[in-house]
PDB file of C-alpha atoms in Angstrom:
ATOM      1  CA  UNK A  79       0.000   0.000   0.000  1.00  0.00           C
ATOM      2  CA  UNK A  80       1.093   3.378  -0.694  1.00  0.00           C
ATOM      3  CA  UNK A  81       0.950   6.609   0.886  1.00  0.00           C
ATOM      4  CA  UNK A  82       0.679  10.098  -1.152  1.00  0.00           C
ATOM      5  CA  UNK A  83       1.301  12.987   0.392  1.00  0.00           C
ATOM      6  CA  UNK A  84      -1.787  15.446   0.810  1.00  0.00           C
ATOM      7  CA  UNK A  85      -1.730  19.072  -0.916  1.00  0.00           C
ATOM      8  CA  UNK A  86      -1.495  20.477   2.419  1.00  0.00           C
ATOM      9  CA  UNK A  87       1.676  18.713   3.263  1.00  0.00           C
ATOM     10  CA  UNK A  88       3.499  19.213  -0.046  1.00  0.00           C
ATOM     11  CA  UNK A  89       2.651  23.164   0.797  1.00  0.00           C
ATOM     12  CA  UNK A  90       3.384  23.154   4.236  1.00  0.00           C
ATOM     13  CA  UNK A  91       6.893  21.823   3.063  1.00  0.00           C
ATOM     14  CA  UNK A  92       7.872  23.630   0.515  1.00  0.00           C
ATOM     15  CA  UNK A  93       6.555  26.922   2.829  1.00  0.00           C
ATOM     16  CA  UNK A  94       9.063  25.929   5.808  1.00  0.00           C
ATOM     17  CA  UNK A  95      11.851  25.070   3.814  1.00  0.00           C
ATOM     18  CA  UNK A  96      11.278  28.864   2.181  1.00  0.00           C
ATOM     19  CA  UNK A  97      11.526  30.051   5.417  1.00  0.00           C
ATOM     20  CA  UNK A  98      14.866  28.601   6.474  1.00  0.00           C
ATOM     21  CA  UNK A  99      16.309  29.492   3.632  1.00  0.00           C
ATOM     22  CA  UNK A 100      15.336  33.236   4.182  1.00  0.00           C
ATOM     23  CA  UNK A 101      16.507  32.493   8.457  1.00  0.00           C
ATOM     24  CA  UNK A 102      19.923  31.452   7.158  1.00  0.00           C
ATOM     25  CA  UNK A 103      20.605  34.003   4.334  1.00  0.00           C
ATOM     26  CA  UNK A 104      19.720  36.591   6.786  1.00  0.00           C
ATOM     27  CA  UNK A 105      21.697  35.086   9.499  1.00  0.00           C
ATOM     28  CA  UNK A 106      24.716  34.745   7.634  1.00  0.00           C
ATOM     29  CA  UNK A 107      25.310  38.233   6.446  1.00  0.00           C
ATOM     30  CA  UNK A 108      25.079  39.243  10.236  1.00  0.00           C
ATOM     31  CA  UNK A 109      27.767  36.953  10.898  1.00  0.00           C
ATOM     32  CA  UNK A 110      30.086  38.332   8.186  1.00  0.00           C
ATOM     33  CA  UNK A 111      29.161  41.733  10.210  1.00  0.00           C
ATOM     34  CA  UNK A 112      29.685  40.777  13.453  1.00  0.00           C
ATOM     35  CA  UNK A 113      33.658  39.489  12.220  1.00  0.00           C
ATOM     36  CA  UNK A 114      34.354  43.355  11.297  1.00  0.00           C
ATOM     37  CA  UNK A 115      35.324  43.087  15.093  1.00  0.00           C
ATOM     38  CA  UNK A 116      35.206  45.862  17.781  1.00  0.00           C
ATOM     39  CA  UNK A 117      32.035  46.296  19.811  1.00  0.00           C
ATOM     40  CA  UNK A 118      30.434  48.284  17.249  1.00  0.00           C
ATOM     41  CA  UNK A 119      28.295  47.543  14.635  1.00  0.00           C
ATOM     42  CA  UNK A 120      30.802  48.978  11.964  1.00  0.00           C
ATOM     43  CA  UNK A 121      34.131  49.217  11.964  1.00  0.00           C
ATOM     44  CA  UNK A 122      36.246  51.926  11.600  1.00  0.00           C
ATOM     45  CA  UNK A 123      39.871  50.494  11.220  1.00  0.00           C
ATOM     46  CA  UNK A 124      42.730  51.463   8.917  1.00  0.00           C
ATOM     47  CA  UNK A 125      43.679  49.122   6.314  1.00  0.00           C
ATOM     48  CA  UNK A 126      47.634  49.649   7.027  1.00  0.00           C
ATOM     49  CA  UNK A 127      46.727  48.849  11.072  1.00  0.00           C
ATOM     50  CA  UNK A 128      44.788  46.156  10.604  1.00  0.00           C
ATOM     51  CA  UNK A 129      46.776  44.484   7.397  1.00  0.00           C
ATOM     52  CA  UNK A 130      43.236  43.454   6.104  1.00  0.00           C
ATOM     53  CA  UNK A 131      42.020  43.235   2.556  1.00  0.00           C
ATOM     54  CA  UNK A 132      42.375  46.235   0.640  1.00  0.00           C
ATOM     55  CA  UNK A 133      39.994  48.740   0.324  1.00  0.00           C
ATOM     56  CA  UNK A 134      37.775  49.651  -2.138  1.00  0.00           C
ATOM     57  CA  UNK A 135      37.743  53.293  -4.214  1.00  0.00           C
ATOM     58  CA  UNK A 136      37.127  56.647  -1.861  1.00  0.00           C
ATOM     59  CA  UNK A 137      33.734  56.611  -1.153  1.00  0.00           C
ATOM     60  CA  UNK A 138      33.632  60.039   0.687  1.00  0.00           C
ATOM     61  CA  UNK A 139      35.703  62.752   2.524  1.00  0.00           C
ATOM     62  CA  UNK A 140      35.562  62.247   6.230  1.00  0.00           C
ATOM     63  CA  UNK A 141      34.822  66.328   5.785  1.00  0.00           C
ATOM     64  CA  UNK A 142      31.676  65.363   3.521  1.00  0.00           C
ATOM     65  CA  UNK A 143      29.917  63.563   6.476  1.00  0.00           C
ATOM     66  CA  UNK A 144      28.223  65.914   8.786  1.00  0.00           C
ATOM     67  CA  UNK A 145      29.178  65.547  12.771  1.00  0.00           C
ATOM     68  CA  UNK A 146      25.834  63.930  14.612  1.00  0.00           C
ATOM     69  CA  UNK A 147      24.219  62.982  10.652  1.00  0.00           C
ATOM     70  CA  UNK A 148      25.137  60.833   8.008  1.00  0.00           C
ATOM     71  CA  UNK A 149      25.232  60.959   3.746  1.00  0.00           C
ATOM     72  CA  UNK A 150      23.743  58.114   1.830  1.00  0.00           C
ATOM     73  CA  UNK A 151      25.306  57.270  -1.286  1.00  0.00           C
ATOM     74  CA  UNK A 152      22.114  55.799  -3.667  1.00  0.00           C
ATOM     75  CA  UNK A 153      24.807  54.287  -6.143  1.00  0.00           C
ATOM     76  CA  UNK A 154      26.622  51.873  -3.543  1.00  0.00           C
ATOM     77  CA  UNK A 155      23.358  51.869  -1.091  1.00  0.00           C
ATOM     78  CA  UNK A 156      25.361  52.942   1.493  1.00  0.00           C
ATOM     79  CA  UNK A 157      24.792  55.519   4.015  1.00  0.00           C
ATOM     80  CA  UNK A 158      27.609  56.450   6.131  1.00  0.00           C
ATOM     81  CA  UNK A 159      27.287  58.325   9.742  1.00  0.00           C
ATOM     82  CA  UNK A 160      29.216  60.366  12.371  1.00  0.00           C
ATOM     83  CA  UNK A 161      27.780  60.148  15.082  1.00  0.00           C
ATOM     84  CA  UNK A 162      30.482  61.951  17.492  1.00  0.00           C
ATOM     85  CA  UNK A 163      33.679  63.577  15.878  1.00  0.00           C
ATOM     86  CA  UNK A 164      35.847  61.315  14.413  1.00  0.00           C
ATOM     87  CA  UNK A 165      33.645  58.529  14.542  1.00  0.00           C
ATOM     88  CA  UNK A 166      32.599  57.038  11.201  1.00  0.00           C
ATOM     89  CA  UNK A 167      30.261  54.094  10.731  1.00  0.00           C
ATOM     90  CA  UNK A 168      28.516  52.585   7.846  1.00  0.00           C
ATOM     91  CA  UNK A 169      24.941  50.873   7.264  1.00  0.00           C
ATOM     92  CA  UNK A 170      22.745  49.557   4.180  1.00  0.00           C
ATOM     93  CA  UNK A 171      21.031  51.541   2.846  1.00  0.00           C
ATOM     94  CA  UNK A 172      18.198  49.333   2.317  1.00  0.00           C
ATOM     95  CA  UNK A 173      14.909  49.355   4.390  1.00  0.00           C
ATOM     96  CA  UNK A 174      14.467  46.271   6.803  1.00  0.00           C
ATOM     97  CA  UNK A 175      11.038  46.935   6.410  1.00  0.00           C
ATOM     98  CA  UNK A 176       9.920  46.485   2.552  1.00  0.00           C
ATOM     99  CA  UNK A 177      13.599  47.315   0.591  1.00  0.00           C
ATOM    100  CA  UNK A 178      13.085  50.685  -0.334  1.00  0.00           C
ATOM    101  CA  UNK A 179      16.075  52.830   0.146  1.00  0.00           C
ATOM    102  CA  UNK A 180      16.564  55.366   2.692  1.00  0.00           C
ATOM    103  CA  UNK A 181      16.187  59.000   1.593  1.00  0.00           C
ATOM    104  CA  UNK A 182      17.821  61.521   4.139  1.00  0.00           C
ATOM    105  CA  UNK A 183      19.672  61.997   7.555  1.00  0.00           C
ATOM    106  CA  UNK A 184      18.045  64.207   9.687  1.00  0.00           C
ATOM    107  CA  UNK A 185      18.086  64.664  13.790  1.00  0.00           C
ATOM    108  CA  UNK A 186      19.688  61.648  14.716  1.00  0.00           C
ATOM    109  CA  UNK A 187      18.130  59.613  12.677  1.00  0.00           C
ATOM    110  CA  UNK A 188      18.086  57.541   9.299  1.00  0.00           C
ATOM    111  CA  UNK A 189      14.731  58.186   7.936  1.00  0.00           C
ATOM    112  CA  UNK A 190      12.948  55.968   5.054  1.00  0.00           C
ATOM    113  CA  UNK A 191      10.822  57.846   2.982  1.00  0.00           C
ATOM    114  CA  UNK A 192       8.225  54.407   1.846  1.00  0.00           C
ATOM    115  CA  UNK A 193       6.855  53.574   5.606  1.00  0.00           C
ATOM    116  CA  UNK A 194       8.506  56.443   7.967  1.00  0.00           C
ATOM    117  CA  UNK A 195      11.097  53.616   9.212  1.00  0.00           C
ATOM    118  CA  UNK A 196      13.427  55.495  11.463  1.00  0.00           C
ATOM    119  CA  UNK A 197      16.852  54.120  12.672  1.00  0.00           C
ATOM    120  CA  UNK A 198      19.659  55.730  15.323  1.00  0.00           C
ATOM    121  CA  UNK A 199      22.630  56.833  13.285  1.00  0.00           C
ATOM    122  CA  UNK A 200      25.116  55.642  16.153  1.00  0.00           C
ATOM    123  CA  UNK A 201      23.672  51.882  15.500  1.00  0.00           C
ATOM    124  CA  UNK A 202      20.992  51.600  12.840  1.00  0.00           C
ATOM    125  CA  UNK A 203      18.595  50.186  15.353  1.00  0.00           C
ATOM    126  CA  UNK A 204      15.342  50.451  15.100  1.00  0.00           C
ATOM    127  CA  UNK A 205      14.018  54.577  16.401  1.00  0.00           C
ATOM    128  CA  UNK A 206      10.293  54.057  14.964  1.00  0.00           C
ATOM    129  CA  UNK A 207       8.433  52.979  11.979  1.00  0.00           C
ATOM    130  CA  UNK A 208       7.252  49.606  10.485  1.00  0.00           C
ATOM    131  CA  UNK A 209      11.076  48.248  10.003  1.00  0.00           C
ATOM    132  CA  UNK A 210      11.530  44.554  11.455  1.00  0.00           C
ATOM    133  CA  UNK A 211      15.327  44.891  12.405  1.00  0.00           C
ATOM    134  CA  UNK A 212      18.065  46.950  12.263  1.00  0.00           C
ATOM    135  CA  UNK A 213      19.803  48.191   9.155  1.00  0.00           C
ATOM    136  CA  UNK A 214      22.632  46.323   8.487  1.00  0.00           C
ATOM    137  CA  UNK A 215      26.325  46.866   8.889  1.00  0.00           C
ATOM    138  CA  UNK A 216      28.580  47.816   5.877  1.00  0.00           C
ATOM    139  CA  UNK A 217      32.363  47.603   6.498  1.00  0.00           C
ATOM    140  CA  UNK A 218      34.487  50.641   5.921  1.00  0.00           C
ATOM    141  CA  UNK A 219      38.049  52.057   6.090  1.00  0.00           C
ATOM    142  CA  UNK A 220      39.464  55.629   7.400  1.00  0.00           C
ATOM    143  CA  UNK A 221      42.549  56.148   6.424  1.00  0.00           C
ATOM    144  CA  UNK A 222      43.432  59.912   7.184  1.00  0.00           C
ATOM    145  CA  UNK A 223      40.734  62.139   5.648  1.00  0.00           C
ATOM    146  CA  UNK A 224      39.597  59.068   3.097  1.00  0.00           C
ATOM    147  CA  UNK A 225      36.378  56.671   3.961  1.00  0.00           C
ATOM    148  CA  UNK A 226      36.501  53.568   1.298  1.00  0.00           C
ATOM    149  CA  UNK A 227      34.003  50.695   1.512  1.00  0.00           C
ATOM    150  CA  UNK A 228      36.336  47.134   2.086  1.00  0.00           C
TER     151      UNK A 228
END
């Protein structure tokens, strides 16, 4: 005797299996964040201290970021912040929330223009708004006056 499976089971699979796949894709890039080292989210490290991989092409002028805001940079959906002199860290630029991209820096926060997402520009956690989780953390390099994605 043989046993088919029902409709409900073949979708029930296929549904959880979707799921996992979604928990471990998003799991993984927060792992490859959480090895940029340092206790926060995004490092700040130059490339000749820390003998890492080589950065990528100037993204910005540590001049062009504003002190206590931030400048997103559509092309590489990036937005980089400064939250305290001298302090530089970098985020995706990407809503948690539905994907769209974030549109402006403005008291403290990094504000999406789809859903009114807000998140803190010192850790890209969550200030208000629809958005599920925090942005996530983009890897960077300061190297005198020079920021450069790595």
């Amino acid at each position: 005797m043989t046993i088919r499976p029902t409709r409900r089971t073949i979708l029930g699979t296929g549904s959880a299996v979707a799921l996992l796949a979604g928990c471990s894709k998003y799991g993984d890039s927060n792992n490859s964040s959480s090895q940029s080292a340092s206790s926060s989210p995004a490092g700040t490290a130059s490339s000749t201290a820390s003998g890492g991989a080589a950065a990528g092409p100037e993204l910005a002028k540590t001049s062009d970021i504003p002190v206590g805001g931030g400048t997103i940079f559509k092309e590489e959906k990036v937005v980089v912040t400064q939250p305290e002199k001298g302090e530089f860290k970098a985020f995706s630029a990407v809503c948690t929330h539905q994907g769209c991209t974030v549109s402006t820096v403005s008291d403290g926060t990094i504000n999406c223009p789809c859903h009114g997402s807000k998140f803190r520009i010192t850790d890209a956690s969550v200030a208000g708004g629809p958005a599920p989780r925090p942005l996530p953390a983009e890897k960077i390099t300061v190297e005198g006056n020079s920021i450069r994605l790595t």
